[in-house]
PDB file of C-alpha atoms in Angstrom:
ATOM      1  CA  MET R   1     -38.477 150.170 -83.901  1.00 87.00           C
ATOM      2  CA  LEU R   2     -40.031 146.846 -83.742  1.00 94.00           C
ATOM      3  CA  PHE R   3     -42.246 145.256 -86.596  1.00 97.00           C
ATOM      4  CA  LEU R   4     -44.677 141.913 -87.531  1.00 97.00           C
ATOM      5  CA  ASN R   5     -45.766 141.234 -90.692  1.00 97.00           C
ATOM      6  CA  ASP R   6     -48.289 139.798 -92.344  1.00 97.00           C
ATOM      7  CA  VAL R   7     -50.510 139.711 -89.398  1.00 98.00           C
ATOM      8  CA  TRP R   8     -54.492 138.725 -89.400  1.00 97.00           C
ATOM      9  CA  VAL R   9     -56.532 140.502 -87.305  1.00 98.00           C
ATOM     10  CA  ASN R  10     -60.718 139.810 -86.127  1.00 98.00           C
ATOM     11  CA  TRP R  11     -61.263 143.396 -84.923  1.00 98.00           C
ATOM     12  CA  PHE R  12     -64.040 143.828 -81.888  1.00 97.00           C
ATOM     13  CA  GLU R  13     -65.011 146.941 -82.093  1.00 96.00           C
ATOM     14  CA  GLY R  14     -66.050 149.411 -79.130  1.00 92.00           C
ATOM     15  CA  GLU R  15     -65.387 146.794 -76.540  1.00 92.00           C
ATOM     16  CA  ALA R  16     -64.081 148.476 -72.857  1.00 87.00           C
ATOM     17  CA  THR R  17     -63.576 144.373 -71.167  1.00 89.00           C
ATOM     18  CA  GLY R  18     -61.772 142.255 -72.545  1.00 92.00           C
ATOM     19  CA  TYR R  19     -62.580 139.352 -72.471  1.00 93.00           C
ATOM     20  CA  ASN R  20     -65.108 140.650 -75.981  1.00 94.00           C
ATOM     21  CA  VAL R  21     -61.900 140.336 -77.733  1.00 96.00           C
ATOM     22  CA  CYS R  22     -62.310 136.510 -78.569  1.00 96.00           C
ATOM     23  CA  HIS R  23     -59.102 134.624 -78.501  1.00 97.00           C
ATOM     24  CA  PHE R  24     -58.333 133.121 -82.284  1.00 97.00           C
ATOM     25  CA  HIS R  25     -60.447 129.887 -80.825  1.00 96.00           C
ATOM     26  CA  GLU R  26     -63.280 131.537 -80.781  1.00 96.00           C
ATOM     27  CA  TRP R  27     -62.745 133.280 -83.808  1.00 97.00           C
ATOM     28  CA  LYS R  28     -66.169 132.398 -86.136  1.00 94.00           C
ATOM     29  CA  LYS R  29     -65.797 131.855 -90.454  1.00 93.00           C
ATOM     30  CA  GLU R  30     -68.561 134.847 -90.825  1.00 93.00           C
ATOM     31  CA  ASP R  31     -65.401 137.127 -88.906  1.00 95.00           C
ATOM     32  CA  PRO R  32     -64.235 139.586 -91.264  1.00 94.00           C
ATOM     33  CA  LEU R  33     -60.593 139.361 -90.844  1.00 97.00           C
ATOM     34  CA  GLU R  34     -57.768 141.543 -92.266  1.00 96.00           C
ATOM     35  CA  LEU R  35     -54.327 141.374 -92.726  1.00 97.00           C
ATOM     36  CA  LEU R  36     -52.153 143.930 -92.028  1.00 97.00           C
ATOM     37  CA  GLU R  37     -48.732 143.957 -94.197  1.00 97.00           C
ATOM     38  CA  GLN R  38     -46.681 145.802 -91.393  1.00 97.00           C
ATOM     39  CA  VAL R  39     -47.368 146.357 -87.471  1.00 98.00           C
ATOM     40  CA  PRO R  40     -44.763 147.823 -84.626  1.00 97.00           C
ATOM     41  CA  VAL R  41     -44.998 145.848 -81.665  1.00 97.00           C
ATOM     42  CA  LEU R  42     -44.373 147.669 -78.142  1.00 95.00           C
ATOM     43  CA  LYS R  43     -43.243 146.241 -74.866  1.00 94.00           C
ATOM     44  CA  VAL R  44     -45.270 147.915 -71.569  1.00 92.00           C
ATOM     45  CA  ARG R  45     -45.904 147.555 -68.521  1.00 90.00           C
ATOM     46  CA  THR R  46     -48.787 145.323 -67.319  1.00 90.00           C
ATOM     47  CA  ALA R  47     -50.544 148.618 -65.743  1.00 87.00           C
ATOM     48  CA  LEU R  48     -50.748 149.917 -69.419  1.00 90.00           C
ATOM     49  CA  PHE R  49     -51.590 146.925 -70.624  1.00 93.00           C
ATOM     50  CA  GLU R  50     -54.316 145.904 -68.610  1.00 90.00           C
ATOM     51  CA  GLN R  51     -55.581 149.947 -69.441  1.00 90.00           C
ATOM     52  CA  ILE R  52     -55.712 149.566 -73.282  1.00 94.00           C
ATOM     53  CA  GLU R  53     -57.775 146.105 -72.806  1.00 94.00           C
ATOM     54  CA  ASN R  54     -59.957 147.016 -70.254  1.00 90.00           C
ATOM     55  CA  GLN R  55     -61.031 150.221 -70.796  1.00 89.00           C
ATOM     56  CA  MET R  56     -61.729 152.273 -73.981  1.00 90.00           C
ATOM     57  CA  GLN R  57     -59.701 155.658 -72.677  1.00 89.00           C
ATOM     58  CA  ASP R  58     -57.325 157.841 -74.106  1.00 92.00           C
ATOM     59  CA  LEU R  59     -54.119 156.070 -74.690  1.00 93.00           C
ATOM     60  CA  PRO R  60     -50.987 158.264 -74.067  1.00 91.00           C
ATOM     61  CA  GLU R  61     -49.608 160.352 -75.620  1.00 91.00           C
ATOM     62  CA  ASN R  62     -46.138 159.376 -76.462  1.00 90.00           C
ATOM     63  CA  LEU R  63     -47.274 155.716 -77.362  1.00 93.00           C
ATOM     64  CA  LEU R  64     -49.198 157.286 -80.086  1.00 94.00           C
ATOM     65  CA  LYS R  65     -46.242 159.444 -81.620  1.00 93.00           C
ATOM     66  CA  ALA R  66     -44.101 156.122 -81.405  1.00 93.00           C
ATOM     67  CA  VAL R  67     -46.262 154.036 -83.595  1.00 95.00           C
ATOM     68  CA  ARG R  68     -48.197 156.931 -85.792  1.00 96.00           C
ATOM     69  CA  ASN R  69     -48.238 155.438 -89.548  1.00 97.00           C
ATOM     70  CA  GLN R  70     -45.694 152.798 -88.913  1.00 97.00           C
ATOM     71  CA  CYS R  71     -48.937 149.963 -89.808  1.00 97.00           C
ATOM     72  CA  LEU R  72     -49.193 149.403 -93.158  1.00 97.00           C
ATOM     73  CA  ILE R  73     -51.637 147.965 -94.975  1.00 96.00           C
ATOM     74  CA  ARG R  74     -52.274 147.346 -98.751  1.00 92.00           C
ATOM     75  CA  LYS R  75     -55.548 148.452-100.925  1.00 89.00           C
ATOM     76  CA  ASN R  76     -55.537 148.132-104.788  1.00 86.00           C
ATOM     77  CA  ASN R  77     -51.879 146.319-104.382  1.00 85.00           C
ATOM     78  CA  GLU R  78     -51.357 150.750-102.906  1.00 92.00           C
ATOM     79  CA  ARG R  79     -49.949 150.733 -99.161  1.00 93.00           C
ATOM     80  CA  VAL R  80     -51.337 152.726 -97.318  1.00 96.00           C
ATOM     81  CA  LYS R  81     -50.345 154.065 -93.890  1.00 96.00           C
ATOM     82  CA  VAL R  82     -52.918 153.568 -90.979  1.00 97.00           C
ATOM     83  CA  GLU R  83     -52.547 156.351 -88.059  1.00 97.00           C
ATOM     84  CA  TYR R  84     -52.306 154.706 -85.470  1.00 97.00           C
ATOM     85  CA  CYS R  85     -52.125 151.016 -85.517  1.00 98.00           C
ATOM     86  CA  PHE R  86     -49.787 148.723 -83.408  1.00 98.00           C
ATOM     87  CA  ILE R  87     -49.177 145.685 -81.248  1.00 98.00           C
ATOM     88  CA  VAL R  88     -48.875 146.092 -77.747  1.00 96.00           C
ATOM     89  CA  SER R  89     -47.849 143.445 -74.889  1.00 95.00           C
ATOM     90  CA  ASP R  90     -46.403 143.038 -71.819  1.00 93.00           C
ATOM     91  CA  GLY R  91     -45.215 139.930 -72.054  1.00 93.00           C
ATOM     92  CA  MET R  92     -47.522 137.510 -70.728  1.00 95.00           C
ATOM     93  CA  SER R  93     -50.693 138.845 -73.125  1.00 96.00           C
ATOM     94  CA  ILE R  94     -51.239 140.290 -76.290  1.00 98.00           C
ATOM     95  CA  LEU R  95     -52.869 143.116 -77.749  1.00 98.00           C
ATOM     96  CA  ALA R  96     -53.551 144.534 -81.521  1.00 98.00           C
ATOM     97  CA  VAL R  97     -55.385 148.249 -81.497  1.00 98.00           C
ATOM     98  CA  ASP R  98     -56.222 150.191 -84.068  1.00 98.00           C
ATOM     99  CA  THR R  99     -58.000 153.147 -83.257  1.00 97.00           C
ATOM    100  CA  ALA R 100     -59.521 154.404 -86.092  1.00 95.00           C
ATOM    101  CA  GLY R 101     -58.045 157.579 -86.434  1.00 93.00           C
ATOM    102  CA  TYR R 102     -58.972 158.330 -82.527  1.00 96.00           C
ATOM    103  CA  ARG R 103     -57.002 159.283 -79.542  1.00 94.00           C
ATOM    104  CA  PHE R 104     -58.297 155.362 -77.558  1.00 95.00           C
ATOM    105  CA  PRO R 105     -57.993 151.836 -78.559  1.00 96.00           C
ATOM    106  CA  LEU R 106     -61.755 152.055 -80.866  1.00 97.00           C
ATOM    107  CA  ARG R 107     -60.838 148.728 -82.674  1.00 98.00           C
ATOM    108  CA  LYS R 108     -58.987 145.054 -81.024  1.00 98.00           C
ATOM    109  CA  SER R 109     -58.139 141.689 -81.437  1.00 98.00           C
ATOM    110  CA  ARG R 110     -56.251 139.076 -80.425  1.00 98.00           C
ATOM    111  CA  LEU R 111     -53.107 137.114 -83.315  1.00 98.00           C
ATOM    112  CA  ILE R 112     -53.189 134.303 -84.057  1.00 97.00           C
ATOM    113  CA  PRO R 113     -51.277 131.289 -81.870  1.00 97.00           C
ATOM    114  CA  ARG R 114     -48.253 130.776 -84.161  1.00 97.00           C
ATOM    115  CA  GLN R 115     -47.704 134.954 -84.701  1.00 97.00           C
ATOM    116  CA  GLU R 116     -48.195 135.214 -80.454  1.00 98.00           C
ATOM    117  CA  THR R 117     -45.237 133.129 -80.880  1.00 97.00           C
ATOM    118  CA  VAL R 118     -43.373 134.963 -83.193  1.00 97.00           C
ATOM    119  CA  ILE R 119     -44.660 138.387 -80.658  1.00 97.00           C
ATOM    120  CA  TYR R 120     -43.273 136.234 -77.222  1.00 96.00           C
ATOM    121  CA  GLU R 121     -39.833 135.686 -78.623  1.00 95.00           C
ATOM    122  CA  MET R 122     -39.582 138.600 -80.433  1.00 94.00           C
ATOM    123  CA  LEU R 123     -39.754 140.779 -77.138  1.00 94.00           C
ATOM    124  CA  GLU R 124     -37.811 138.287 -74.552  1.00 91.00           C
ATOM    125  CA  GLY R 125     -35.207 139.834 -73.204  1.00 85.00           C
ATOM    126  CA  GLU R 126     -36.655 143.711 -74.698  1.00 85.00           C
ATOM    127  CA  LYS R 127     -37.551 146.360 -71.460  1.00 83.00           C
ATOM    128  CA  GLU R 128     -40.378 148.017 -71.709  1.00 79.00           C
ATOM    129  CA  HIS R 129     -41.230 151.312 -73.669  1.00 74.00           C
ATOM    130  CA  ILE R 130     -41.195 154.124 -71.918  1.00 62.00           C
ATOM    131  CA  LEU R 131     -44.065 155.640 -73.336  1.00 62.00           C
ATOM    132  CA  ALA R 132     -45.677 158.208 -70.847  1.00 52.00           C
ATOM    133  CA  PRO R 133     -43.426 159.613 -68.010  1.00 46.00           C
ATOM    134  CA  PHE R 134     -42.724 157.221 -65.426  1.00 44.00           C
ATOM    135  CA  PHE R 135     -46.143 156.612 -64.122  1.00 47.00           C
ATOM    136  CA  TYR R 136     -49.341 155.056 -65.358  1.00 51.00           C
ATOM    137  CA  PRO R 137     -52.449 156.852 -63.754  1.00 53.00           C
ATOM    138  CA  LYS R 138     -54.055 153.922 -61.564  1.00 54.00           C
ATOM    139  CA  TYR R 139     -57.206 153.050 -62.909  1.00 54.00           C
ATOM    140  CA  GLU R 140     -60.552 151.728 -61.886  1.00 60.00           C
ATOM    141  CA  MET R 141     -62.850 149.639 -64.437  1.00 63.00           C
ATOM    142  CA  GLU R 142     -65.963 150.290 -63.907  1.00 68.00           C
ATOM    143  CA  PHE R 143     -68.199 147.354 -64.054  1.00 73.00           C
ATOM    144  CA  SER R 144     -72.543 147.779 -64.218  1.00 81.00           C
ATOM    145  CA  LEU R 145     -75.474 145.309 -65.189  1.00 84.00           C
ATOM    146  CA  GLN R 146     -74.445 147.240 -68.981  1.00 83.00           C
ATOM    147  CA  ASN R 147     -70.902 146.359 -68.437  1.00 83.00           C
ATOM    148  CA  PRO R 148     -70.368 143.052 -66.691  1.00 89.00           C
ATOM    149  CA  HIS R 149     -67.520 141.656 -64.331  1.00 88.00           C
ATOM    150  CA  PRO R 150     -65.262 139.177 -65.905  1.00 88.00           C
ATOM    151  CA  LYS R 151     -65.729 136.920 -62.578  1.00 90.00           C
ATOM    152  CA  TYR R 152     -69.558 136.967 -63.857  1.00 92.00           C
ATOM    153  CA  MET R 153     -68.121 135.527 -67.666  1.00 92.00           C
ATOM    154  CA  VAL R 154     -65.272 132.997 -66.622  1.00 89.00           C
ATOM    155  CA  GLY R 155     -65.495 129.693 -68.221  1.00 90.00           C
ATOM    156  CA  LEU R 156     -68.092 130.628 -71.124  1.00 94.00           C
ATOM    157  CA  THR R 157     -67.466 131.084 -74.798  1.00 94.00           C
ATOM    158  CA  ARG R 158     -68.105 133.171 -76.849  1.00 94.00           C
ATOM    159  CA  ASP R 159     -72.004 132.750 -77.311  1.00 93.00           C
ATOM    160  CA  GLU R 160     -72.537 132.058 -73.757  1.00 94.00           C
ATOM    161  CA  ARG R 161     -71.152 135.588 -73.128  1.00 94.00           C
ATOM    162  CA  ILE R 162     -73.044 137.619 -76.061  1.00 91.00           C
ATOM    163  CA  LYS R 163     -76.416 135.608 -74.517  1.00 93.00           C
ATOM    164  CA  LYS R 164     -75.230 136.766 -70.694  1.00 94.00           C
ATOM    165  CA  GLN R 165     -74.483 140.272 -71.572  1.00 92.00           C
ATOM    166  CA  LEU R 166     -78.916 139.680 -72.744  1.00 93.00           C
ATOM    167  CA  LEU R 167     -79.239 138.881 -69.581  1.00 94.00           C
ATOM    168  CA  PHE R 168     -77.908 141.247 -67.541  1.00 94.00           C
ATOM    169  CA  MET R 169     -79.535 143.691 -70.067  1.00 92.00           C
ATOM    170  CA  ALA R 170     -82.683 142.852 -69.442  1.00 93.00           C
ATOM    171  CA  LEU R 171     -82.040 142.065 -65.195  1.00 94.00           C
ATOM    172  CA  ASP R 172     -80.441 145.923 -65.605  1.00 93.00           C
ATOM    173  CA  ASN R 173     -84.368 146.919 -67.198  1.00 92.00           C
ATOM    174  CA  LEU R 174     -86.027 145.341 -64.525  1.00 93.00           C
ATOM    175  CA  CYS R 175     -84.091 146.507 -62.312  1.00 93.00           C
ATOM    176  CA  MET R 176     -84.483 150.163 -63.084  1.00 93.00           C
ATOM    177  CA  SER R 177     -88.060 149.761 -63.553  1.00 93.00           C
ATOM    178  CA  GLN R 178     -88.197 148.872 -59.966  1.00 95.00           C
ATOM    179  CA  ASP R 179     -91.858 146.489 -60.184  1.00 95.00           C
ATOM    180  CA  ILE R 180     -92.085 144.735 -58.013  1.00 94.00           C
ATOM    181  CA  SER R 181     -94.214 142.830 -58.779  1.00 93.00           C
ATOM    182  CA  GLN R 182     -92.559 141.791 -62.226  1.00 94.00           C
ATOM    183  CA  LEU R 183     -89.323 141.024 -60.159  1.00 94.00           C
ATOM    184  CA  LYS R 184     -91.208 138.652 -58.291  1.00 93.00           C
ATOM    185  CA  TYR R 185     -92.650 137.036 -61.266  1.00 93.00           C
ATOM    186  CA  TRP R 186     -89.259 136.715 -62.821  1.00 95.00           C
ATOM    187  CA  TYR R 187     -87.389 135.313 -59.537  1.00 94.00           C
ATOM    188  CA  THR R 188     -90.450 132.615 -59.118  1.00 93.00           C
ATOM    189  CA  GLU R 189     -89.556 131.554 -62.602  1.00 94.00           C
ATOM    190  CA  TRP R 190     -86.197 131.103 -61.698  1.00 94.00           C
ATOM    191  CA  GLU R 191     -86.953 129.472 -57.851  1.00 92.00           C
ATOM    192  CA  PRO R 192     -90.236 128.842 -57.573  1.00 90.00           C
ATOM    193  CA  SER R 193     -89.174 127.923 -54.326  1.00 86.00           C
ATOM    194  CA  VAL R 194     -89.436 131.291 -52.950  1.00 84.00           C
ATOM    195  CA  TYR R 195     -92.495 132.832 -53.775  1.00 77.00           C
ATOM    196  CA  ASN R 196     -93.599 132.439 -50.120  1.00 78.00           C
ATOM    197  CA  ARG R 197     -90.522 133.891 -49.019  1.00 80.00           C
ATOM    198  CA  TRP R 198     -90.448 136.821 -50.647  1.00 78.00           C
ATOM    199  CA  LYS R 199     -93.943 137.569 -49.980  1.00 75.00           C
ATOM    200  CA  ASN R 200     -94.507 140.991 -47.843  1.00 80.00           C
ATOM    201  CA  ALA R 201     -89.713 142.173 -48.880  1.00 87.00           C
ATOM    202  CA  GLU R 202     -89.212 144.997 -50.055  1.00 91.00           C
ATOM    203  CA  PHE R 203     -87.984 145.463 -53.836  1.00 93.00           C
ATOM    204  CA  LYS R 204     -84.347 146.215 -52.729  1.00 93.00           C
ATOM    205  CA  GLN R 205     -83.679 142.591 -50.894  1.00 92.00           C
ATOM    206  CA  ILE R 206     -85.512 140.447 -53.463  1.00 93.00           C
ATOM    207  CA  TRP R 207     -83.312 142.258 -55.318  1.00 94.00           C
ATOM    208  CA  THR R 208     -79.693 141.363 -54.381  1.00 93.00           C
ATOM    209  CA  ASP R 209     -81.497 137.729 -53.805  1.00 93.00           C
ATOM    210  CA  PHE R 210     -82.212 137.541 -57.510  1.00 94.00           C
ATOM    211  CA  PHE R 211     -79.231 138.701 -58.804  1.00 95.00           C
ATOM    212  CA  MET R 212     -77.008 136.747 -56.842  1.00 93.00           C
ATOM    213  CA  SER R 213     -78.500 133.711 -57.381  1.00 93.00           C
ATOM    214  CA  ILE R 214     -78.513 134.100 -61.253  1.00 95.00           C
ATOM    215  CA  ALA R 215     -75.663 136.186 -62.087  1.00 94.00           C
ATOM    216  CA  LYS R 216     -72.916 132.968 -61.674  1.00 90.00           C
ATOM    217  CA  GLY R 217     -72.151 130.694 -64.261  1.00 93.00           C
ATOM    218  CA  TRP R 218     -73.836 129.624 -67.239  1.00 95.00           C
ATOM    219  CA  SER R 219     -76.753 127.140 -67.998  1.00 95.00           C
ATOM    220  CA  GLN R 220     -80.241 125.562 -70.003  1.00 95.00           C
ATOM    221  CA  ARG R 221     -81.923 127.771 -66.969  1.00 95.00           C
ATOM    222  CA  HIS R 222     -80.192 130.178 -67.570  1.00 96.00           C
ATOM    223  CA  GLU R 223     -80.855 130.686 -71.488  1.00 94.00           C
ATOM    224  CA  GLN R 224     -84.311 129.649 -71.066  1.00 94.00           C
ATOM    225  CA  ILE R 225     -84.869 132.129 -68.555  1.00 95.00           C
ATOM    226  CA  THR R 226     -83.046 135.260 -70.831  1.00 94.00           C
ATOM    227  CA  GLU R 227     -84.932 134.346 -74.171  1.00 92.00           C
ATOM    228  CA  GLN R 228     -88.680 134.906 -71.871  1.00 92.00           C
ATOM    229  CA  MET R 229     -87.023 138.234 -70.407  1.00 92.00           C
ATOM    230  CA  ILE R 230     -86.746 139.256 -73.456  1.00 89.00           C
ATOM    231  CA  LYS R 231     -89.262 137.931 -75.170  1.00 85.00           C
ATOM    232  CA  GLY R 232     -90.987 141.610 -76.545  1.00 70.00           C
ATOM    233  CA  MET R 233     -87.690 143.191 -76.629  1.00 70.00           C
ATOM    234  CA  LYS R 234     -86.907 144.070 -79.821  1.00 61.00           C
ATOM    235  CA  GLY R 235     -83.284 145.241 -80.100  1.00 61.00           C
ATOM    236  CA  PHE R 236     -82.470 142.016 -77.004  1.00 60.00           C
ATOM    237  CA  ALA R 237     -84.333 139.208 -79.104  1.00 53.00           C
ATOM    238  CA  GLU R 238     -82.778 140.326 -82.281  1.00 56.00           C
ATOM    239  CA  GLN R 239     -79.198 139.797 -81.449  1.00 59.00           C
ATOM    240  CA  LEU R 240     -79.897 136.560 -79.728  1.00 58.00           C
ATOM    241  CA  SER R 241     -81.810 135.374 -82.682  1.00 55.00           C
ATOM    242  CA  SER R 242     -78.654 136.590 -84.664  1.00 55.00           C
ATOM    243  CA  GLU R 243     -76.387 134.153 -82.566  1.00 53.00           C
ATOM    244  CA  LYS R 244     -78.714 131.130 -82.857  1.00 52.00           C
ATOM    245  CA  SER R 245     -78.530 131.126 -86.598  1.00 46.00           C
ATOM    246  CA  PHE R 246     -74.816 131.333 -87.238  1.00 43.00           C
ATOM    247  CA  ARG R 247     -74.763 128.178 -84.559  1.00 47.00           C
TER     248      ARG R 247
END
């Protein structure tokens, strides 16, 4: 078993998709960092790594057995074991994982670049650990407006991704409402020239065109319509306000 000592982590809890587990250059000064005194390091096949990075499914039993109580943290000058906490890599990407006592990757973190370099050097020439019976079940990532596809987040900063997810949640509410008058209103706010084009169209036709128009990229127009759409949605508006306060 390989180990890395004195590892700084920035846990992102409950994040299924890897793009929400921010890399070091996107960490913020208010993020609560944690120091792990000793962490086991495993090299696995890319299929398993991607499943851990982008899913919240139960981890292979052999992986859990291999890392159980191998991670140590220091509390009140005492070394304390963490049941299922480890670093995993396929030789191309790296992720720290803590299940918080569960059997799925509840908390995930990237590492600081210096420690990533050390891990890549440690794992060079290492074979993948056989942590499941020669076969990793194929998984299909499920995407929705609540869990947007990574292609809609390419090139965006951490703040932009958070705002875009708020936009997608507002779009999800709009889609679920099936209110064609509201849909026409917001589409016209986004692109005034479409008002006459969709005057007699059905909801599905308008929705498809609106979504394809607004889903790509991020701009000042995206930010403006997000603020407009979530106005009155208490939880969403508070989250957007919180993001702005951290700038």
